[in-house]
XYZ file of C-alpha atoms in Angstrom:
461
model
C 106.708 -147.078 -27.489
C 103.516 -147.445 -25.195
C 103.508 -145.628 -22.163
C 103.145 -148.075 -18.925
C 100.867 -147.387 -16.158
C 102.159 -147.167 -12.474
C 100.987 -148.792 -9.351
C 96.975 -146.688 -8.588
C 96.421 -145.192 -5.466
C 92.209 -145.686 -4.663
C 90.726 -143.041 -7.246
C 88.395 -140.172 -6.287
C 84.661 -139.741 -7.296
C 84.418 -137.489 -10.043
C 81.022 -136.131 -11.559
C 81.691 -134.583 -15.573
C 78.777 -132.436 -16.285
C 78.537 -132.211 -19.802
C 79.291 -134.679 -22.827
C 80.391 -132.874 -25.477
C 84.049 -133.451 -26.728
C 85.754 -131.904 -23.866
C 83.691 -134.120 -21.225
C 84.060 -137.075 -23.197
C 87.687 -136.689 -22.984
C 88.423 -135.634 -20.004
C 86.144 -138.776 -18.832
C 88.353 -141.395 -21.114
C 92.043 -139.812 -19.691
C 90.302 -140.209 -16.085
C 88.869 -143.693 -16.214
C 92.469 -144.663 -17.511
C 93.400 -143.231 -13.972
C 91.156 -145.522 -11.929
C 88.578 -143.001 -10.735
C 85.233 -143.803 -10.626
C 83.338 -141.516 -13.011
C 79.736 -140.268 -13.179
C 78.460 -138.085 -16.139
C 75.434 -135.882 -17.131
C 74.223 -134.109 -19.772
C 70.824 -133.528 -21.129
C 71.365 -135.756 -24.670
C 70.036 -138.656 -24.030
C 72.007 -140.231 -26.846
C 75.097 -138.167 -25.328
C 74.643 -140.459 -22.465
C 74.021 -143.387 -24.147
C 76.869 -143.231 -26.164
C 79.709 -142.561 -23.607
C 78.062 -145.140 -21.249
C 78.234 -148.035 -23.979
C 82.012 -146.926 -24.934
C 83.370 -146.385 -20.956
C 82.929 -147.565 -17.664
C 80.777 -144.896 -16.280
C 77.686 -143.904 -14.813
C 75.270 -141.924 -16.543
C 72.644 -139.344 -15.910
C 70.260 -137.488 -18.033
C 69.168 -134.181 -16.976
C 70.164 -130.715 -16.393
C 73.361 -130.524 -14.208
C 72.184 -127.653 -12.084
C 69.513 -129.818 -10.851
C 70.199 -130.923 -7.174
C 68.076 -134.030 -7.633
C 70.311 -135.170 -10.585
C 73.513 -134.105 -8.210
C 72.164 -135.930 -6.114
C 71.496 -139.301 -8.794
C 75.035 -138.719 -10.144
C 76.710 -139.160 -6.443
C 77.360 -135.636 -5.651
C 76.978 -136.788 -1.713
C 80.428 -138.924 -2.116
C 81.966 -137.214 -4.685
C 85.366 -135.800 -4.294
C 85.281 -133.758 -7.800
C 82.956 -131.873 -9.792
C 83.911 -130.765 -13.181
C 81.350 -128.829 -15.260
C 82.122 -128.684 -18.793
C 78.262 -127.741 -20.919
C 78.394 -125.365 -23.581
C 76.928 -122.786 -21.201
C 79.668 -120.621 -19.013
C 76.639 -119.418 -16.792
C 75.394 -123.090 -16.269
C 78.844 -124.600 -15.740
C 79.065 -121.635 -12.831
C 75.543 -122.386 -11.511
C 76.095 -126.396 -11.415
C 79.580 -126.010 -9.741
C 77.419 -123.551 -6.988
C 74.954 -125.712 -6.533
C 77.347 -129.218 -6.020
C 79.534 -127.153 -3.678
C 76.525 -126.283 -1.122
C 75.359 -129.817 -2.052
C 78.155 -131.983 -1.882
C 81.809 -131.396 -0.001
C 83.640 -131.910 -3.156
C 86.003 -129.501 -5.133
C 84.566 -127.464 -8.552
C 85.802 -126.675 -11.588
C 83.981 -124.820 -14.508
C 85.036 -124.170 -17.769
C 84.122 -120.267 -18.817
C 84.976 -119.377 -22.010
C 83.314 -115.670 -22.284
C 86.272 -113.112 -22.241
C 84.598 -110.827 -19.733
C 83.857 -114.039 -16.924
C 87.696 -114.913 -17.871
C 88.659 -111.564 -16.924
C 87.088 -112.073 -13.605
C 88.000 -115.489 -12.970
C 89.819 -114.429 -9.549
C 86.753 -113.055 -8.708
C 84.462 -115.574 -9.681
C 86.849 -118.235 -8.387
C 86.840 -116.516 -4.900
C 82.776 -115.539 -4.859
C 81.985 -118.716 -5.927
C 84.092 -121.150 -4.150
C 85.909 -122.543 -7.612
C 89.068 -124.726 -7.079
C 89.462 -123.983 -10.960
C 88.528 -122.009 -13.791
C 89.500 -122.737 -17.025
C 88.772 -121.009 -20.834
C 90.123 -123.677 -23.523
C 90.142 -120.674 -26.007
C 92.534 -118.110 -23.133
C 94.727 -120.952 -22.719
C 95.219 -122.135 -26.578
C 95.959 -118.223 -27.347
C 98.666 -118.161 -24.804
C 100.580 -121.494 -26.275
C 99.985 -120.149 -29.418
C 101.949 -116.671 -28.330
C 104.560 -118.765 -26.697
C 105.682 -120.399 -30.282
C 105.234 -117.148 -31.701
C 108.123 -115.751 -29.522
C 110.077 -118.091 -31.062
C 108.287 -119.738 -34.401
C 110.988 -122.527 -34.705
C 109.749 -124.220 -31.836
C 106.711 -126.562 -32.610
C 105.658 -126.293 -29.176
C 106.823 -123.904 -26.377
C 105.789 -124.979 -22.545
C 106.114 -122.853 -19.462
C 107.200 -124.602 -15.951
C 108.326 -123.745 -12.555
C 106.195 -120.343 -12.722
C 107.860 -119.004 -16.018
C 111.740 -119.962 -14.013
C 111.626 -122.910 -16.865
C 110.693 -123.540 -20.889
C 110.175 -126.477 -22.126
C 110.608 -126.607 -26.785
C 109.621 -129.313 -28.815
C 111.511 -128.708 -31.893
C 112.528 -130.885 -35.403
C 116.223 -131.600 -36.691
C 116.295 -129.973 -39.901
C 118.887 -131.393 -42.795
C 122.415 -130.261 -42.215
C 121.952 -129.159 -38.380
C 124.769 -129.496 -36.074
C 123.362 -132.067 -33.948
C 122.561 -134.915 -36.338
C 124.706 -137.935 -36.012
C 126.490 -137.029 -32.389
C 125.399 -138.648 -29.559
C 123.718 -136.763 -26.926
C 126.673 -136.565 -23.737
C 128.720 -135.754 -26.673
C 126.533 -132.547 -27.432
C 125.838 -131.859 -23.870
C 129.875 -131.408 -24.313
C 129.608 -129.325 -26.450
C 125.825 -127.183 -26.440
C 123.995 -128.486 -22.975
C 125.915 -126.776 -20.804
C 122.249 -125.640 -19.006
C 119.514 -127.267 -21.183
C 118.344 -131.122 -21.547
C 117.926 -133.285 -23.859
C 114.586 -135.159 -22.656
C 112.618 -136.967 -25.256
C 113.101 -137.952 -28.744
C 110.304 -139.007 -31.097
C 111.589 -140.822 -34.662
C 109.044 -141.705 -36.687
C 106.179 -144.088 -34.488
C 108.842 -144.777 -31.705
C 109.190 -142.415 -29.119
C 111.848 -142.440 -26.560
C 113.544 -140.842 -23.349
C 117.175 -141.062 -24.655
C 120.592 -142.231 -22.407
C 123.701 -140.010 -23.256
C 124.718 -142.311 -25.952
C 121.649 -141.984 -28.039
C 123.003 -140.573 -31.777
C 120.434 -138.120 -33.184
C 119.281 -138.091 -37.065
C 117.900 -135.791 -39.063
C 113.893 -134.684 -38.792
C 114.387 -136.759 -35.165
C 111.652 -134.243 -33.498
C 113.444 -133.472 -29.981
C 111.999 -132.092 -26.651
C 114.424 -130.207 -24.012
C 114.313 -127.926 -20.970
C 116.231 -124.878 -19.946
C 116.212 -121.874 -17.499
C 113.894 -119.284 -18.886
C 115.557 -117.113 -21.983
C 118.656 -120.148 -22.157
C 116.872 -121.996 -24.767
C 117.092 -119.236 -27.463
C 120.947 -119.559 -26.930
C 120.840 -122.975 -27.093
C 118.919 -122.556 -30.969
C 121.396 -120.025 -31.667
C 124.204 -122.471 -30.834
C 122.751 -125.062 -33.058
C 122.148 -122.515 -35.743
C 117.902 -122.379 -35.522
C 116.818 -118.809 -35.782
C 115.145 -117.461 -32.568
C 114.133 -113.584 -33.284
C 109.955 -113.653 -32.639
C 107.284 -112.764 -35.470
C 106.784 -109.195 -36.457
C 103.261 -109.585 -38.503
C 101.175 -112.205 -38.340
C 97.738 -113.310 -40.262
C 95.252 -114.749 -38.224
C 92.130 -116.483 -39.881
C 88.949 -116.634 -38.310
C 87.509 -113.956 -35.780
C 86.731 -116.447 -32.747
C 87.459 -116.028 -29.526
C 91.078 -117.376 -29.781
C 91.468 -114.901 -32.334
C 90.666 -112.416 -29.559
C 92.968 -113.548 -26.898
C 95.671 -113.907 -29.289
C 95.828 -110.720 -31.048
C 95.926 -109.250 -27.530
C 98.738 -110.793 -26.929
C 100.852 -110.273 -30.076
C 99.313 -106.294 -30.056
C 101.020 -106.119 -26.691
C 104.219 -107.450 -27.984
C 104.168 -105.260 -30.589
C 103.390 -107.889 -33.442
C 101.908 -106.192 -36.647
C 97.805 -108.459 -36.886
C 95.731 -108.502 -39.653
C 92.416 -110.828 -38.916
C 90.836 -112.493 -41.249
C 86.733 -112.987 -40.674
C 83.372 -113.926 -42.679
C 80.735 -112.620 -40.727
C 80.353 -108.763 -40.492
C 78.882 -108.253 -37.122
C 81.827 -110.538 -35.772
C 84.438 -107.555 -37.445
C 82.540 -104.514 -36.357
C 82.932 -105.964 -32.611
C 86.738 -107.473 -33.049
C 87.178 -103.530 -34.762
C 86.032 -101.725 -31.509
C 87.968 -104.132 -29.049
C 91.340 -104.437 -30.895
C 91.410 -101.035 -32.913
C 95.260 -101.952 -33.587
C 94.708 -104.657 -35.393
C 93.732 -104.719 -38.829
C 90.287 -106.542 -39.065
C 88.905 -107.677 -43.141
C 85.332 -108.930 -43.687
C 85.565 -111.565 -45.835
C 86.654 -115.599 -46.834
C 89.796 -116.728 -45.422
C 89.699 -119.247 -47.964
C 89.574 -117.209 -51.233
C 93.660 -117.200 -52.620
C 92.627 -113.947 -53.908
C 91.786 -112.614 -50.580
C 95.052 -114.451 -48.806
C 97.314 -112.992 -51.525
C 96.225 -109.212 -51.255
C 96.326 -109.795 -47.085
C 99.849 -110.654 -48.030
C 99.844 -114.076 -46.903
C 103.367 -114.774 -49.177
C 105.256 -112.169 -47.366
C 104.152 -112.376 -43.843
C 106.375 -114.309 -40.963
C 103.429 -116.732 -39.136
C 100.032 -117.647 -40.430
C 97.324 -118.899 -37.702
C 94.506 -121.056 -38.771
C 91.427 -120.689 -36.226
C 88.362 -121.119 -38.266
C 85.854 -123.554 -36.220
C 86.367 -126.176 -39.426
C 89.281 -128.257 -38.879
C 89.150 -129.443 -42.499
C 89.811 -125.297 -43.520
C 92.132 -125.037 -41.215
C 94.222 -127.971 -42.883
C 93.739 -126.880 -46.092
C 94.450 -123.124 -45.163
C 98.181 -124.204 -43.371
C 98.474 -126.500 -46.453
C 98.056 -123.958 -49.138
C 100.723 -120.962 -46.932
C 103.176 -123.170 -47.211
C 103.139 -123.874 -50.754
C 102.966 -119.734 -51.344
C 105.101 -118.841 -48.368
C 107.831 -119.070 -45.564
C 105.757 -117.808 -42.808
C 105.639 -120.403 -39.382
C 102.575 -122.017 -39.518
C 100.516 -122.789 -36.677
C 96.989 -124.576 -37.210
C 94.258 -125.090 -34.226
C 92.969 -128.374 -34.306
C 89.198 -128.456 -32.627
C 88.211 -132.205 -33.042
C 90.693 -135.206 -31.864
C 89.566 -137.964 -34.153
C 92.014 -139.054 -36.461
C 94.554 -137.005 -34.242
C 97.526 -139.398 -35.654
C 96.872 -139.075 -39.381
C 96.788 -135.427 -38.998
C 100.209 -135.120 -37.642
C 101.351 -136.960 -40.736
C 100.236 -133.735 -42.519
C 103.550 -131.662 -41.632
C 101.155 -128.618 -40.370
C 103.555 -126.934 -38.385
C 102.650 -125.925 -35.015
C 99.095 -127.503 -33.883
C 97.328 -126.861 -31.281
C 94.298 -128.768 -29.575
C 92.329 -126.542 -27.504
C 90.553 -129.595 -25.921
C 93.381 -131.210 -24.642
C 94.814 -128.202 -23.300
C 91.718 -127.952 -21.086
C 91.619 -131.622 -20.134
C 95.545 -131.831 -19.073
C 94.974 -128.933 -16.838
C 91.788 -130.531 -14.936
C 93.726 -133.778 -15.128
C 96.939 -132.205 -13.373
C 94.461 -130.753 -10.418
C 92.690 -134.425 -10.210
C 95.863 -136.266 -9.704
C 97.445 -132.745 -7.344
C 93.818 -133.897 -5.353
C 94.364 -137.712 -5.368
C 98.328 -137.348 -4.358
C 99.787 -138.279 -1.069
C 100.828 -135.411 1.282
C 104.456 -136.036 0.133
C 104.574 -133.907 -3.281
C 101.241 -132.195 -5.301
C 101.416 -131.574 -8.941
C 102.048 -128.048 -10.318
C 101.938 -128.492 -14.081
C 101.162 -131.504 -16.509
C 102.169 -131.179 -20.088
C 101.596 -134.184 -22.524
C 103.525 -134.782 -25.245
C 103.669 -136.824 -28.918
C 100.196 -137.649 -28.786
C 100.175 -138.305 -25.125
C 102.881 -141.241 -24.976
C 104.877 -138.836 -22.851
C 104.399 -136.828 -20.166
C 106.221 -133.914 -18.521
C 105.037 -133.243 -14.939
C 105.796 -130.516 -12.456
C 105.595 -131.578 -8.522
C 106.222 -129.316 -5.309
C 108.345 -131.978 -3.107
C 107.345 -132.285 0.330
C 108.746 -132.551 3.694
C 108.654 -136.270 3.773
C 109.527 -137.283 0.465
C 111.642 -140.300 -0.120
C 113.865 -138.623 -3.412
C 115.131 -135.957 -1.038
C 118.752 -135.329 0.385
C 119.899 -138.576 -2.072
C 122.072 -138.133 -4.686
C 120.505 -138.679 -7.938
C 122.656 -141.027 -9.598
C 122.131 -142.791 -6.134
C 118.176 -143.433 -6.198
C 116.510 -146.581 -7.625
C 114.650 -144.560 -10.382
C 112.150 -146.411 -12.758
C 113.631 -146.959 -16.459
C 111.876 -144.630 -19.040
C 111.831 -141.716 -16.212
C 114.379 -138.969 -16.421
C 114.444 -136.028 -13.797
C 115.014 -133.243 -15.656
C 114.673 -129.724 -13.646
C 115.074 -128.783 -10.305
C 113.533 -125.690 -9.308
C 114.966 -124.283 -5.636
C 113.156 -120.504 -5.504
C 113.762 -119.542 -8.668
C 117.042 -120.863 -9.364
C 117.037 -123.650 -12.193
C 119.283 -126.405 -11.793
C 119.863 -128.847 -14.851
C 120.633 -132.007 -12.652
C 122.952 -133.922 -12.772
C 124.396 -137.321 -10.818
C 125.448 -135.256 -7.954
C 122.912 -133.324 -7.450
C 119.834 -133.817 -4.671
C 116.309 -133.264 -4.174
C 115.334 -130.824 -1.273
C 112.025 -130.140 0.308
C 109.937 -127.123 -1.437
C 111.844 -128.054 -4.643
C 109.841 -128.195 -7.804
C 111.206 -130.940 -9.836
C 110.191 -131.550 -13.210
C 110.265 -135.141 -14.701
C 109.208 -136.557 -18.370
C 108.810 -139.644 -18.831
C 106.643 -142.572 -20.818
C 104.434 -144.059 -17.784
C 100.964 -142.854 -17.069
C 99.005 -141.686 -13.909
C 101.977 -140.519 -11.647
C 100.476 -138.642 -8.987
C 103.918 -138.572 -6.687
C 107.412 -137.437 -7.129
C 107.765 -140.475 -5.288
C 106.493 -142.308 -7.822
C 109.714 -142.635 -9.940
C 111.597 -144.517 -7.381
């Protein structure tokens, strides 16, 4: 199913410093959006190459250069995302178009000690946002960890809500009922709110009849989905060891995380230096010099016995093979990070369990702040998650005074076809809506659906 645009509001001005992979997508998602885009970066063929594909304006030069602010729009412009290679450039350009410009900043800064002063930074130097691809990928890998037979575990309504992306397996209870029938019988506070089956993938009405490997997508109160996969049979208990491959900064963030949980980690890395540092910063973990791709080496590591494997080697390709050869040798939940996005839907094909996409982690989060910044006074977006290679979206909004969806009963309000409401979060409490129930003010409500660039809750009506 394609997703269908809505009805643009007038875009903002947004200046991308930095063309690299992240830039150039963030750039493509926003022009889709209707905002009028300027980018810089010191390539020349950088520039040249996003300028021939997109609609936007390019600059060559260095980004912390007021002059080339100043040739990229930053007078106008309403946003200013800096995404270089460089965490102390990105900080200087977002300094320099703030006391330039009277536009909004937002740096990426990947180096764990900035990230562990982002509140600081943020507040010293006047950043709406900052965000560390590497920080963020860590914590969505720890989420599926907590629960390895999710694909995909997302957070909502600050922590009140999950949202698990998981796949029928043969024999489960749910295959061939219809979905009011199961809500009978299993939903009695978790929904049912997208469905993908093979290319097609849909927001499903109550009689919609579930099949085996149908990969399925619902939302519960916080700690309710685990007893909705125990219900359905789906084991829930979290990973006790895991094998991480590749010493990079995810590797970092992520074995902090599972320490903390008390998750036994063995790290896997080639270059020396890199293990005498990750040795002094996690001495928990169990850190061994050498290639994650020798069998030899994976086999003594104990790579048939252990419950998750995590591929995080900069090469995509040995990350495929890696997830590709553990689950030929072993049972262990496989999770495998994915750094490039070409060929994005050929790799799904590849059955590589959980994947992650650092880049599009980092570009949904700037994304959810540029349409919170474009939306009318009536609702602001709290959280954007997209979903099955972006043909669904799941967005979070804080409901205003004014909005038209309030005090109306649900079943009552001219709502858009492929748009389901499916969380209401009144301080704290989670309500799974239903016909009768209403939107208030200072709700958060939390809809999925296929259309692109909704900015307002009012939006679905």
């Amino acid at each position: 199913m394609k997703s269908k645009k809505m009805n643009r509001k007038k875009g903002l001005r947004i200046i991308i410093a930095g063309c690299g992979k992240v830039g150039t997508t963030i750039a493509e998602r926003l022009i889709l959006e209707n905002h009028d885009i300027s980018v810089i970066d010191m390539d020349p063929d950088r520039i040249r190459r996003i300028t021939d594909m997109y609609d936007v304006y390019g600059v060559v030069g260095n980004a912390a250069s007021f002059g080339i602010q100043i040739e990229a729009g930053i007078e106008t412009a309403d946003v200013f995302i800096a995404v270089t290679d460089s965490d102390e450039l990105n900080m200087l350009c977002c300094v320099v178009a703030k006391r330039g410009g009277h536009c909004e900043v937002i740096a990426r800064v990947r180096t764990p000690v900035y990230s562990e002063e982002a509140e600081y930074l943020k507040e010293q130097l006047g950043l709406a946002m900052i965000i560390n691809p590497d920080q963020e990928a860590a914590a969505a890998i720890r989420q599926i960890l907590s629960i390895p037979t999710a694909l995909s575990v997302n957070t909502f309504a600050g922590g009140h809500a999950d949202m698990f992306r998981i796949k029928l397996p043969k024999g489960n209870i749910l295959t061939g009922k219809e979905i009011r029938e199961i809500g009978e019988e299993h939903l009695s506070n978790a929904l049912i709110c997208a469905v993908e089956r093979g290319k097609d993938v849909l927001i499903p009405s109550g009689s919609f009849v579930l099949r085996e490997q149908d990969v399925i997508t619902f939302i519960s109160p916080a700690r309710s989905g685990r007893k909705f996969l125990n219900k359905i049979g789906l084991p829930t208990h979290p990973v006790r060891e895991a094998i991480l491959i590749g010493g990079g900064r995810t590797a970092y963030y992520l074995s902090k995380h599972l320490l903390h949980m008390g998750v036994s980690v063995k790290i896997i890395e080639q270059d020396p230096e890199r293990c005498d540092t990750l040795s002094v910063l996690l001495p928990e973990a169990i850190v061994i010099n050498g290639d994650g791709t020798n069998e030899d080496l994976l086999q003594e590591v104990g790579i048939e016995t252990t419950e998750a494997v995590v591929a995080l080697t900069g090469v995509d390709e040995e990350n495929i093979l890696l997830t590709l050869h553990s689950r030929e040798v072993s049972n262990a939940k496989l999770i495998t990070k994915i750094n490039r996005i070409n060929f994005r839907g050929v790799i799904d094909k590849l059955d590589l369990g959980s994947m992650i996409y650092p880049k599009y982690i980092t570009s949904e989060a700037i994304i959810a702040y540029v349409r919170a910044k474009s939306a009318s006074m009536n609702s602001d977006i709290e959280t954007l998650v997209q979903l099955f290679q972006d043909r669904v979206e799941a967005i979070e909004f804080l409901v205003g005074e004014d909005a038209k969806v309030c005090g109306v009963p649900l079943y009552q309000l001219p709502i858009r076809d492929n748009i389901l409401v499916t969380c209401i979060n009144r301080g704290g409490k989670i309500i799974i809506p239903r016909g009768n129930d209403v939107i208030r003010p200072k709700d958060t409500v939390i809809i999925v659906t296929t259309h692109t660039g909704i900015t307002d809750i009012d939006d679905i009506l």
